[in-house]
CSV table of C-alpha atoms and ligand atoms in Angstrom, one decimal:
chain,number,residue,atom,x,y,z
V,1248,MET,CA,-5.8,-3.3,24.5
V,1249,SER,CA,-6.7,-1.1,27.5
V,1250,ASP,CA,-4.6,1.9,28.4
V,1251,GLN,CA,-3.4,0.0,31.4
V,1252,ASP,CA,-2.2,-2.9,29.2
V,1253,LEU,CA,-0.4,-0.4,27.0
V,1254,ASP,CA,1.3,1.3,30.0
V,1255,GLN,CA,2.5,-2.0,31.3
V,1256,ASN,CA,3.6,-3.1,27.8
V,1257,PRO,CA,7.4,-3.3,27.7
V,1258,ASN,CA,7.2,-3.3,23.8
V,1259,LYS,CA,6.1,0.4,23.9
V,1260,ALA,CA,9.6,1.6,23.0
V,1261,CYS,CA,10.5,-1.3,20.7
V,1262,GLN,CA,11.7,-1.2,17.1
V,1263,LYS,CA,9.3,-1.7,14.2
V,1264,SER,CA,10.6,-5.2,13.6
V,1265,THR,CA,9.6,-6.2,17.2
V,1266,GLU,CA,6.3,-4.5,16.9
V,1267,CYS,CA,5.6,-6.6,13.8
V,1268,VAL,CA,5.5,-9.6,16.2
V,1269,HIS,CA,4.1,-8.1,19.4
V,1270,ALA,CA,2.3,-4.8,19.0
V,1271,GLY,CA,-1.3,-5.1,20.1
V,1272,ALA,CA,-1.0,-8.6,21.6
V,1273,VAL,CA,-3.2,-9.2,24.6
V,1274,ALA,CA,-2.5,-11.5,27.5
V,1275,GLN,CA,-4.8,-14.6,27.6
V,1276,PRO,CA,-5.2,-15.7,31.2
V,1277,ALA,CA,-7.5,-18.6,30.1
V,1278,ALA,CA,-5.3,-20.2,27.5
V,1279,LEU,CA,-1.8,-18.8,28.2
V,1280,GLY,CA,-1.0,-19.5,24.5
V,1281,VAL,CA,1.4,-17.1,22.7
V,1282,ASN,CA,-1.0,-16.6,19.8
V,1283,THR,CA,-4.2,-14.6,19.8
V,1284,PRO,CA,-7.2,-17.0,19.7
V,1285,VAL,CA,-9.3,-16.9,16.5
V,1286,VAL,CA,-12.7,-15.6,17.3
V,1287,THR,CA,-15.0,-17.4,14.9
V,1288,SER,CA,-18.3,-16.0,16.1
V,1289,SER,CA,-20.3,-13.5,14.2
V,1290,ALA,CA,-23.0,-13.5,16.9
V,1291,PHE,CA,-22.3,-12.3,20.5
V,1292,ASP,CA,-24.5,-11.8,23.5
V,1293,TYR,CA,-25.3,-8.1,23.4
V,1294,ARG,CA,-26.2,-7.9,27.1
V,1295,VAL,CA,-22.7,-8.4,28.4
V,1296,ASP,CA,-21.0,-5.1,27.5
V,1297,HIS,CA,-21.8,-3.6,24.2
V,1298,VAL,CA,-23.0,-4.8,20.8
V,1299,ARG,CA,-20.1,-6.8,19.3
V,1300,TYR,CA,-20.2,-7.8,15.7
V,1301,PRO,CA,-17.5,-8.4,13.1
V,1302,ARG,CA,-18.7,-5.7,10.8
V,1303,TYR,CA,-18.4,-3.2,13.6
V,1304,HIS,CA,-14.6,-4.0,13.8
V,1305,ASN,CA,-14.9,-4.8,17.6
V,1306,THR,CA,-14.0,-8.4,18.0
V,1307,LEU,CA,-10.7,-9.5,19.7
V,1308,ASN,CA,-9.0,-10.2,16.3
V,1309,HIS,CA,-10.0,-6.8,15.0
V,1310,GLU,CA,-8.6,-5.0,18.0
V,1311,VAL,CA,-5.3,-6.9,18.0
V,1312,VAL,CA,-4.6,-6.5,14.3
V,1313,ALA,CA,-5.8,-2.9,14.2
V,1314,ALA,CA,-3.5,-2.0,17.2
V,1315,ARG,CA,-0.5,-3.7,15.4
V,1316,VAL,CA,-1.1,-1.9,12.1
V,1317,ALA,CA,-1.5,1.4,14.0
V,1318,ALA,CA,1.8,0.8,15.9
V,1319,LEU,CA,3.7,0.0,12.8
V,1320,GLU,CA,2.6,3.2,11.1
V,1321,SER,CA,3.2,5.2,14.3
V,1322,GLY,CA,-0.5,6.1,14.3
V,1323,GLU,CA,-3.0,6.3,17.2
V,1324,ALA,CA,-5.6,4.0,15.6
V,1325,SER,CA,-6.5,2.1,12.5
V,1326,LEU,CA,-9.3,0.3,10.7
V,1327,VAL,CA,-8.5,-3.0,9.0
V,1328,THR,CA,-10.7,-3.2,5.9
V,1329,ALA,CA,-11.8,-5.8,3.5
V,1330,SER,CA,-9.4,-4.6,0.7
V,1331,GLY,CA,-7.2,-1.7,-0.2
V,1332,MET,CA,-10.0,-0.2,-2.3
V,1333,GLY,CA,-12.3,-0.7,0.8
V,1334,ALA,CA,-9.9,1.6,2.7
V,1335,ILE,CA,-9.4,4.2,-0.1
V,1336,SER,CA,-13.1,4.4,-1.0
V,1337,ALA,CA,-14.0,4.9,2.7
V,1338,VAL,CA,-11.6,7.8,3.0
V,1339,PHE,CA,-13.0,9.7,0.0
V,1340,LEU,CA,-16.7,8.8,0.9
V,1341,GLY,CA,-16.2,9.5,4.5
V,1342,LEU,CA,-14.5,12.9,4.2
V,1343,MET,CA,-16.1,14.4,1.1
V,1344,LYS,CA,-19.5,15.2,-0.1
V,1345,PRO,CA,-20.9,16.1,-3.6
V,1346,GLY,CA,-19.4,19.5,-4.6
V,1347,ASP,CA,-16.2,19.0,-2.7
V,1348,HIS,CA,-12.9,18.9,-4.4
V,1349,ALA,CA,-9.7,16.8,-3.9
V,1350,ILE,CA,-6.2,16.8,-5.4
V,1351,LEU,CA,-4.8,13.5,-6.7
V,1352,LEU,CA,-1.2,12.9,-7.6
V,1353,ASP,CA,-0.8,12.0,-11.3
V,1354,GLY,CA,0.2,8.4,-12.2
V,1355,ILE,CA,-1.2,6.5,-9.2
V,1356,TYR,CA,-2.7,3.1,-8.9
V,1357,GLY,CA,-5.3,2.5,-11.6
V,1358,GLY,CA,-8.0,1.3,-9.2
V,1359,THR,CA,-7.9,4.6,-7.4
V,1360,ILE,CA,-8.2,6.5,-10.7
V,1361,ASP,CA,-11.1,4.2,-11.7
V,1362,LEU,CA,-12.8,4.9,-8.3
V,1363,VAL,CA,-12.6,8.6,-9.0
V,1364,THR,CA,-13.8,8.5,-12.6
V,1365,GLY,CA,-16.3,5.7,-12.3
V,1366,LEU,CA,-17.9,6.6,-9.0
V,1367,LEU,CA,-16.9,9.7,-7.2
V,1368,GLU,CA,-17.0,12.2,-10.1
V,1369,PRO,CA,-20.4,10.9,-11.3
V,1370,MET,CA,-21.6,11.5,-7.6
V,1371,GLY,CA,-20.6,15.2,-8.0
V,1372,MET,CA,-17.1,15.2,-6.3
V,1373,ARG,CA,-14.4,17.1,-8.2
V,1374,PHE,CA,-10.8,16.2,-8.7
V,1375,SER,CA,-7.6,17.9,-10.0
V,1376,THR,CA,-4.5,16.1,-11.0
V,1377,TRP,CA,-1.2,17.2,-9.5
V,1378,ASP,CA,2.2,16.7,-11.2
V,1379,GLY,CA,4.1,16.0,-8.0
V,1380,ALA,CA,6.1,19.2,-7.8
V,1381,PRO,CA,5.6,20.9,-4.4
V,1382,ASP,CA,5.6,24.4,-6.0
V,1383,SER,CA,2.5,23.6,-8.1
V,1384,LEU,CA,0.4,22.1,-5.3
V,1385,PRO,CA,-0.9,25.3,-3.6
V,1386,GLY,CA,-2.2,26.6,-6.9
V,1387,LEU,CA,-4.6,23.7,-7.1
V,1388,VAL,CA,-6.3,24.4,-3.8
V,1389,GLU,CA,-9.9,25.7,-4.2
V,1390,GLU,CA,-12.5,26.9,-1.7
V,1391,HIS,CA,-14.0,23.4,-1.3
V,1392,THR,CA,-10.8,21.4,-1.5
V,1393,ARG,CA,-10.9,18.8,1.3
V,1394,LEU,CA,-8.0,16.5,0.7
V,1395,VAL,CA,-4.9,15.6,-1.2
V,1396,HIS,CA,-4.2,11.9,-2.0
V,1397,VAL,CA,-0.7,10.7,-3.0
V,1398,GLU,CA,1.4,7.6,-3.4
V,1399,SER,CA,5.1,7.2,-3.0
V,1400,PRO,CA,6.6,5.3,-4.7
V,1401,THR,CA,3.9,5.4,-7.3
V,1402,ASN,CA,2.4,2.4,-9.0
V,1403,PRO,CA,3.9,1.5,-11.5
V,1404,LEU,CA,6.5,4.2,-12.5
V,1405,MET,CA,8.1,4.4,-9.1
V,1406,ASP,CA,8.0,8.2,-8.8
V,1407,ILE,CA,8.8,9.6,-5.4
V,1408,VAL,CA,6.9,12.5,-3.8
V,1409,ASP,CA,8.3,14.8,-1.2
V,1410,LEU,CA,6.0,13.7,1.6
V,1411,ALA,CA,7.1,16.2,4.2
V,1412,ALA,CA,6.4,19.0,1.7
V,1413,VAL,CA,3.0,17.7,0.9
V,1414,ALA,CA,2.1,17.4,4.6
V,1415,ARG,CA,3.3,20.9,5.2
V,1416,ILE,CA,1.3,22.4,2.3
V,1417,ALA,CA,-1.8,20.4,3.3
V,1418,GLN,CA,-1.6,21.7,6.9
V,1419,ALA,CA,-1.2,25.3,5.7
V,1420,HIS,CA,-4.3,25.0,3.6
V,1421,LYS,CA,-6.3,22.9,6.1
V,1422,LEU,CA,-6.5,19.9,3.8
V,1423,ILE,CA,-6.4,16.3,5.0
V,1424,SER,CA,-3.3,14.6,3.6
V,1425,VAL,CA,-3.7,10.9,2.6
V,1426,VAL,CA,-0.9,8.7,1.3
V,1427,ASP,CA,-1.1,5.2,0.0
V,1428,ASN,CA,1.9,3.5,1.6
V,1429,THR,CA,1.4,0.1,0.1
V,1430,PHE,CA,4.7,0.0,-1.9
V,1431,ALA,CA,6.9,1.3,0.8
V,1432,THR,CA,5.4,-0.5,3.8
V,1433,PRO,CA,5.6,1.0,7.3
V,1434,LEU,CA,9.0,-0.7,7.7
V,1435,LEU,CA,10.6,1.6,5.1
V,1436,GLN,CA,8.5,4.8,5.3
V,1437,ARG,CA,6.2,6.3,7.9
V,1438,PRO,CA,4.3,9.2,6.5
V,1439,LEU,CA,2.4,10.0,9.8
V,1440,GLU,CA,5.8,10.8,11.4
V,1441,MET,CA,6.3,13.3,8.5
V,1442,GLY,CA,3.1,15.1,9.2
V,1443,PHE,CA,0.5,13.2,7.1
V,1444,ASP,CA,-3.0,12.8,8.5
V,1445,LEU,CA,-3.9,9.4,7.1
V,1446,VAL,CA,-2.1,6.4,5.6
V,1447,VAL,CA,-4.0,3.8,3.5
V,1448,HIS,CA,-2.8,0.3,2.5
V,1449,SER,CA,-3.6,-2.5,0.2
V,1450,GLY,CA,-2.9,-5.0,3.0
V,1451,THR,CA,-3.3,-7.7,0.3
V,1452,LYS,CA,0.3,-6.9,-0.7
V,1453,TYR,CA,3.1,-6.7,1.9
V,1454,LEU,CA,1.2,-6.7,5.1
V,1455,ALA,CA,-0.4,-10.1,4.2
V,1456,GLY,CA,2.6,-11.0,2.0
V,1457,HIS,CA,1.7,-14.5,0.8
V,1458,SER,CA,-0.8,-13.8,-2.1
V,1459,ASP,CA,-3.6,-15.5,-0.2
V,1460,LEU,CA,-5.5,-12.7,1.5
V,1461,LEU,CA,-7.5,-9.6,0.5
V,1462,CYS,CA,-7.4,-6.8,3.0
V,1463,GLY,CA,-6.6,-3.1,3.6
V,1464,ALA,CA,-6.0,-0.5,6.3
V,1465,ILE,CA,-6.5,3.1,7.2
V,1466,VAL,CA,-4.3,4.6,9.9
V,1467,GLY,CA,-4.3,8.0,11.5
V,1468,ASN,CA,-5.1,9.8,14.7
V,1469,GLY,CA,-7.9,8.7,16.9
V,1470,GLU,CA,-10.2,11.5,15.9
V,1471,LEU,CA,-9.9,10.9,12.1
V,1472,ILE,CA,-10.2,7.2,12.5
V,1473,ALA,CA,-13.3,7.6,14.7
V,1474,ARG,CA,-14.8,9.9,12.0
V,1475,LEU,CA,-14.1,7.3,9.3
V,1476,LYS,CA,-15.4,4.3,11.2
V,1477,PRO,CA,-19.1,4.7,10.5
V,1478,THR,CA,-18.4,4.9,6.7
V,1479,VAL,CA,-16.3,1.7,6.8
V,1480,ILE,CA,-19.1,0.0,8.7
V,1481,ARG,CA,-21.8,1.3,6.3
V,1482,LEU,CA,-19.7,0.1,3.3
V,1483,GLY,CA,-19.4,-3.3,5.0
V,1484,SER,CA,-15.6,-3.2,4.6
V,1485,SER,CA,-14.5,-5.7,7.3
V,1486,LEU,CA,-12.8,-9.0,7.7
V,1487,ASN,CA,-13.8,-12.0,9.8
V,1488,GLY,CA,-11.7,-13.5,12.6
V,1489,ARG,CA,-10.0,-16.2,10.5
V,1490,GLU,CA,-8.7,-13.7,7.9
V,1491,LEU,CA,-7.6,-11.3,10.7
V,1492,SER,CA,-5.7,-14.1,12.4
V,1493,LEU,CA,-3.9,-14.9,9.1
V,1494,LEU,CA,-3.0,-11.3,8.7
V,1495,GLU,CA,-1.7,-11.1,12.3
V,1496,ARG,CA,0.5,-14.2,11.5
V,1497,SER,CA,1.8,-12.6,8.3
V,1498,MET,CA,2.7,-9.3,9.8
V,1499,ALA,CA,5.0,-11.1,12.3
V,1500,THR,CA,7.4,-11.7,9.4
V,1501,LEU,CA,6.9,-8.4,7.6
V,1502,ALA,CA,10.2,-6.9,8.7
V,1503,VAL,CA,12.3,-9.9,7.6
V,1504,ARG,CA,10.4,-10.3,4.3
V,1505,VAL,CA,10.7,-6.6,3.4
V,1506,GLU,CA,14.4,-6.5,4.2
V,1507,ARG,CA,15.2,-9.5,2.1
V,1508,GLN,CA,12.9,-8.5,-0.7
V,1509,SER,CA,14.4,-5.0,-0.9
V,1510,ALA,CA,17.9,-6.3,-1.0
V,1511,ASN,CA,16.9,-8.6,-3.8
V,1512,ALA,CA,15.2,-5.8,-5.7
V,1513,GLY,CA,18.4,-3.7,-5.5
V,1514,VAL,CA,20.4,-6.5,-7.1
V,1515,LEU,CA,17.9,-7.1,-9.9
V,1516,ALA,CA,17.5,-3.4,-10.6
V,1517,ARG,CA,21.2,-3.0,-11.1
V,1518,ARG,CA,21.5,-6.1,-13.3
V,1519,LEU,CA,18.5,-5.2,-15.4
V,1520,GLY,CA,19.9,-1.7,-16.0
V,1521,GLU,CA,23.0,-3.3,-17.6
V,1522,HIS,CA,21.0,-5.7,-19.8
V,1523,GLY,CA,20.9,-4.8,-23.5
V,1524,ALA,CA,17.2,-6.0,-23.8
V,1525,VAL,CA,16.1,-3.4,-21.2
V,1526,GLU,CA,15.5,0.2,-22.2
V,1527,THR,CA,14.9,1.8,-18.8
V,1528,VAL,CA,14.7,0.6,-15.2
V,1529,TYR,CA,12.5,2.5,-12.7
V,1530,TYR,CA,13.8,1.9,-9.2
V,1531,PRO,CA,14.4,4.7,-6.6
V,1532,GLY,CA,17.4,2.8,-5.3
V,1533,LEU,CA,19.4,3.4,-8.5
V,1534,ALA,CA,21.6,6.5,-8.4
V,1535,ASP,CA,20.3,7.7,-11.7
V,1536,HIS,CA,16.6,7.6,-10.7
V,1537,PRO,CA,15.5,11.3,-10.8
V,1538,ASP,CA,14.2,11.1,-7.2
V,1539,HIS,CA,17.0,8.9,-5.7
V,1540,ASP,CA,18.1,11.5,-3.2
V,1541,LEU,CA,14.6,12.2,-2.0
V,1542,ALA,CA,13.9,8.5,-1.7
V,1543,LYS,CA,17.1,8.1,0.3
V,1544,ALA,CA,16.0,10.9,2.7
V,1545,GLN,CA,12.5,9.7,3.4
V,1546,MET,CA,12.8,5.9,3.1
V,1547,SER,CA,15.0,3.6,5.1
V,1548,ASP,CA,15.4,1.3,2.1
V,1549,PHE,CA,14.0,1.5,-1.5
V,1550,GLY,CA,11.5,-1.3,-1.4
V,1551,ALA,CA,10.9,-4.4,-3.4
V,1552,MET,CA,8.9,-3.0,-6.4
V,1553,LEU,CA,10.6,-2.0,-9.6
V,1554,SER,CA,9.5,-1.5,-13.2
V,1555,PHE,CA,11.4,-1.8,-16.4
V,1556,ARG,CA,10.7,-1.1,-20.0
V,1557,LEU,CA,11.8,-3.7,-22.6
V,1558,ALA,CA,13.8,-2.5,-25.6
V,1559,GLY,CA,11.7,-2.1,-28.8
V,1560,SER,CA,13.3,-5.2,-30.2
V,1561,VAL,CA,11.9,-7.5,-27.5
V,1562,ASP,CA,8.5,-9.2,-27.8
V,1563,PRO,CA,6.8,-8.8,-24.4
V,1564,ASP,CA,4.7,-12.0,-24.7
V,1565,ARG,CA,7.7,-14.1,-25.7
V,1566,PHE,CA,9.7,-12.7,-22.7
V,1567,LEU,CA,6.8,-13.5,-20.3
V,1568,ASN,CA,6.4,-17.0,-21.7
V,1569,ARG,CA,10.1,-17.7,-21.3
V,1570,LEU,CA,10.1,-17.0,-17.6
V,1571,ALA,CA,10.2,-20.1,-15.4
V,1572,LEU,CA,10.7,-19.0,-11.8
V,1573,VAL,CA,9.2,-15.5,-12.0
V,1574,ARG,CA,5.5,-15.8,-12.3
V,1575,PRO,CA,3.4,-13.5,-14.5
V,1576,ALA,CA,0.6,-12.5,-12.1
V,1577,VAL,CA,-1.5,-9.5,-11.1
V,1578,SER,CA,-1.1,-8.2,-7.5
V,1579,LEU,CA,2.3,-7.9,-5.7
V,1580,GLY,CA,4.0,-8.0,-2.4
V,1581,GLY,CA,4.1,-11.8,-2.0
V,1582,VAL,CA,7.0,-14.0,-0.9
V,1583,GLU,CA,7.2,-15.2,-4.5
V,1584,THR,CA,8.5,-13.0,-7.3
V,1585,THR,CA,5.8,-12.0,-9.8
V,1586,ILE,CA,5.7,-9.8,-12.9
V,1587,CYS,CA,2.9,-8.0,-14.7
V,1588,GLN,CA,2.2,-5.6,-17.5
V,1589,PRO,CA,0.4,-2.7,-15.7
V,1590,ALA,CA,-1.2,-1.8,-19.1
V,1591,ARG,CA,-3.1,-5.2,-19.0
V,1592,THR,CA,-3.6,-5.4,-15.2
V,1593,SER,CA,-3.5,-2.6,-12.6
V,1594,HIS,CA,-4.1,0.1,-15.2
V,1595,ALA,CA,-6.3,-1.8,-17.7
V,1596,LYS,CA,-9.4,0.2,-16.6
V,1597,VAL,CA,-7.6,3.6,-16.9
V,1598,ALA,CA,-8.6,5.6,-20.0
V,1599,ALA,CA,-6.3,4.9,-23.0
V,1600,GLU,CA,-5.2,8.5,-23.3
V,1601,ILE,CA,-4.1,8.6,-19.6
V,1602,ARG,CA,-2.1,5.4,-20.1
V,1603,GLN,CA,-0.6,6.9,-23.2
V,1604,ARG,CA,0.4,10.1,-21.4
V,1605,LEU,CA,2.0,8.1,-18.6
V,1606,ASN,CA,3.7,5.9,-21.1
V,1607,ILE,CA,2.2,2.7,-19.6
V,1608,ASN,CA,2.3,0.3,-22.6
V,1609,ASP,CA,2.8,-3.4,-23.1
V,1610,ARG,CA,6.6,-3.1,-22.9
V,1611,LEU,CA,6.4,-1.8,-19.3
V,1612,MET,CA,6.9,-4.7,-16.8
V,1613,ARG,CA,6.3,-4.3,-13.1
V,1614,LEU,CA,8.3,-6.7,-11.0
V,1615,SER,CA,7.4,-7.6,-7.4
V,1616,VAL,CA,10.5,-9.1,-6.0
V,1617,GLY,CA,10.2,-12.0,-3.5
V,1618,ILE,CA,12.4,-13.7,-1.0
V,1619,GLU,CA,14.0,-16.2,-3.3
V,1620,ALA,CA,17.8,-16.2,-3.9
V,1621,ALA,CA,18.6,-13.1,-6.0
V,1622,ASP,CA,21.0,-15.1,-8.2
V,1623,ASP,CA,18.2,-17.6,-9.1
V,1624,LEU,CA,15.9,-14.8,-10.0
V,1625,TRP,CA,18.5,-13.1,-12.1
V,1626,LEU,CA,19.3,-16.4,-14.0
V,1627,ASP,CA,15.6,-16.7,-14.9
V,1628,LEU,CA,15.2,-13.0,-16.0
V,1629,ASP,CA,18.5,-13.1,-17.9
V,1630,GLN,CA,17.6,-16.2,-19.9
V,1631,ALA,CA,14.2,-14.9,-20.8
V,1632,LEU,CA,15.6,-11.5,-21.8
V,1633,SER,CA,18.4,-13.0,-23.8
V,1634,ASP,CA,16.2,-15.3,-25.8
V,1635,THR,CA,13.8,-12.6,-27.1
I,909,PLP,C1,-0.8,1.0,-4.5
I,909,PLP,C2,-2.1,0.2,-4.4
I,909,PLP,N1,-3.1,0.7,-3.7
I,909,PLP,C3,-4.3,0.1,-3.6
I,909,PLP,C4,-4.5,-1.1,-4.2
I,909,PLP,C5,-5.9,-1.7,-4.1
I,909,PLP,O1,-5.8,-2.8,-3.2
I,909,PLP,P1,-6.8,-4.0,-3.1
I,909,PLP,O2,-6.6,-4.8,-4.4
I,909,PLP,O3,-6.4,-4.8,-1.9
I,909,PLP,O4,-8.2,-3.5,-3.1
I,909,PLP,C6,-3.5,-1.7,-5.0
I,909,PLP,C7,-3.7,-2.9,-5.7
I,909,PLP,O5,-3.0,-3.4,-6.5
I,909,PLP,C8,-2.3,-1.0,-5.1
I,909,PLP,O6,-1.2,-1.5,-5.8
């Protein structure tokens, strides 16, 4: 979208739920349709303006979807990548070199830990693990520390980090602050407004929302995104027009999905907490969650992800086999409710001693709550829990 289009755009001051549907959209004088055309070409006449190519993120569908993601996160620009790991790896590889150091929040998504231990550390980058307490962060900063990477809520234990404090400390030490906002979505939490430099997403989850697309995003100011773009292009982390069009369609319903999913999650979290077959529920919306007040202050709702630990008497396999509506499946964020054991899925590649320290075992269940009727979901969970 040109600056002129943006200036004339009455959506500029709209709420996020309106931006889900309209941000970045371009007028189409030729077709006058309400939807962005799907640009299927991967070959363009290079003599017309500049070299256009899907991997360079410069087709119409790239530009519209990137503008929408940037608007939702209140960022200046974004890059829509081929997966969440495509986004996360580009940030580390684009901003660090061998010998550099970064700080990682403890207990984050297993794929990010695997990227660090399996690729970045062997390349000579160094990492420290941070326990999430703002007071202990400055002590981890070294001469060559470049960035700090956090998640909030974390996957899978739903810890909450004080994002404004992290952004403040990072700024004071000239570190680039990066947050994985996959679980919260930009509808519920906007870290760039709290002073973060970059937001990353597994768009595969809520942005796409229907368990049928793999994608990711990096959002930030224009300068940082321009700095990261060559790395994203070199890594080949891009989508084609058809996938981008699907993502654009999905984002139109993001606000209504997330609102319904979060309401459902609140209901299920409370009922699970009262069930005798459940030892602990991890959900920031519960008043007894250790970070409930912080979550309330920095999120507009508590999201649709929750975890719970089965009581010792419950056989996890039997519980999972008994479920009829709730589908055991890896991944999350779809319209359908799914459940998984992080020990066997998202954190399977994480070293056993790290899993043990984080208490991620077979009895820990991560629930991604969908848009179904909450009572139907509860009936299913209750019958499976009660029979074990
Ligand atoms: C919090 C979080 N970040 C990043 C990723 C990686 O995303 P993708 O699978 O799209 O590469 C995931 C995947 O589960 C995730 O849960």
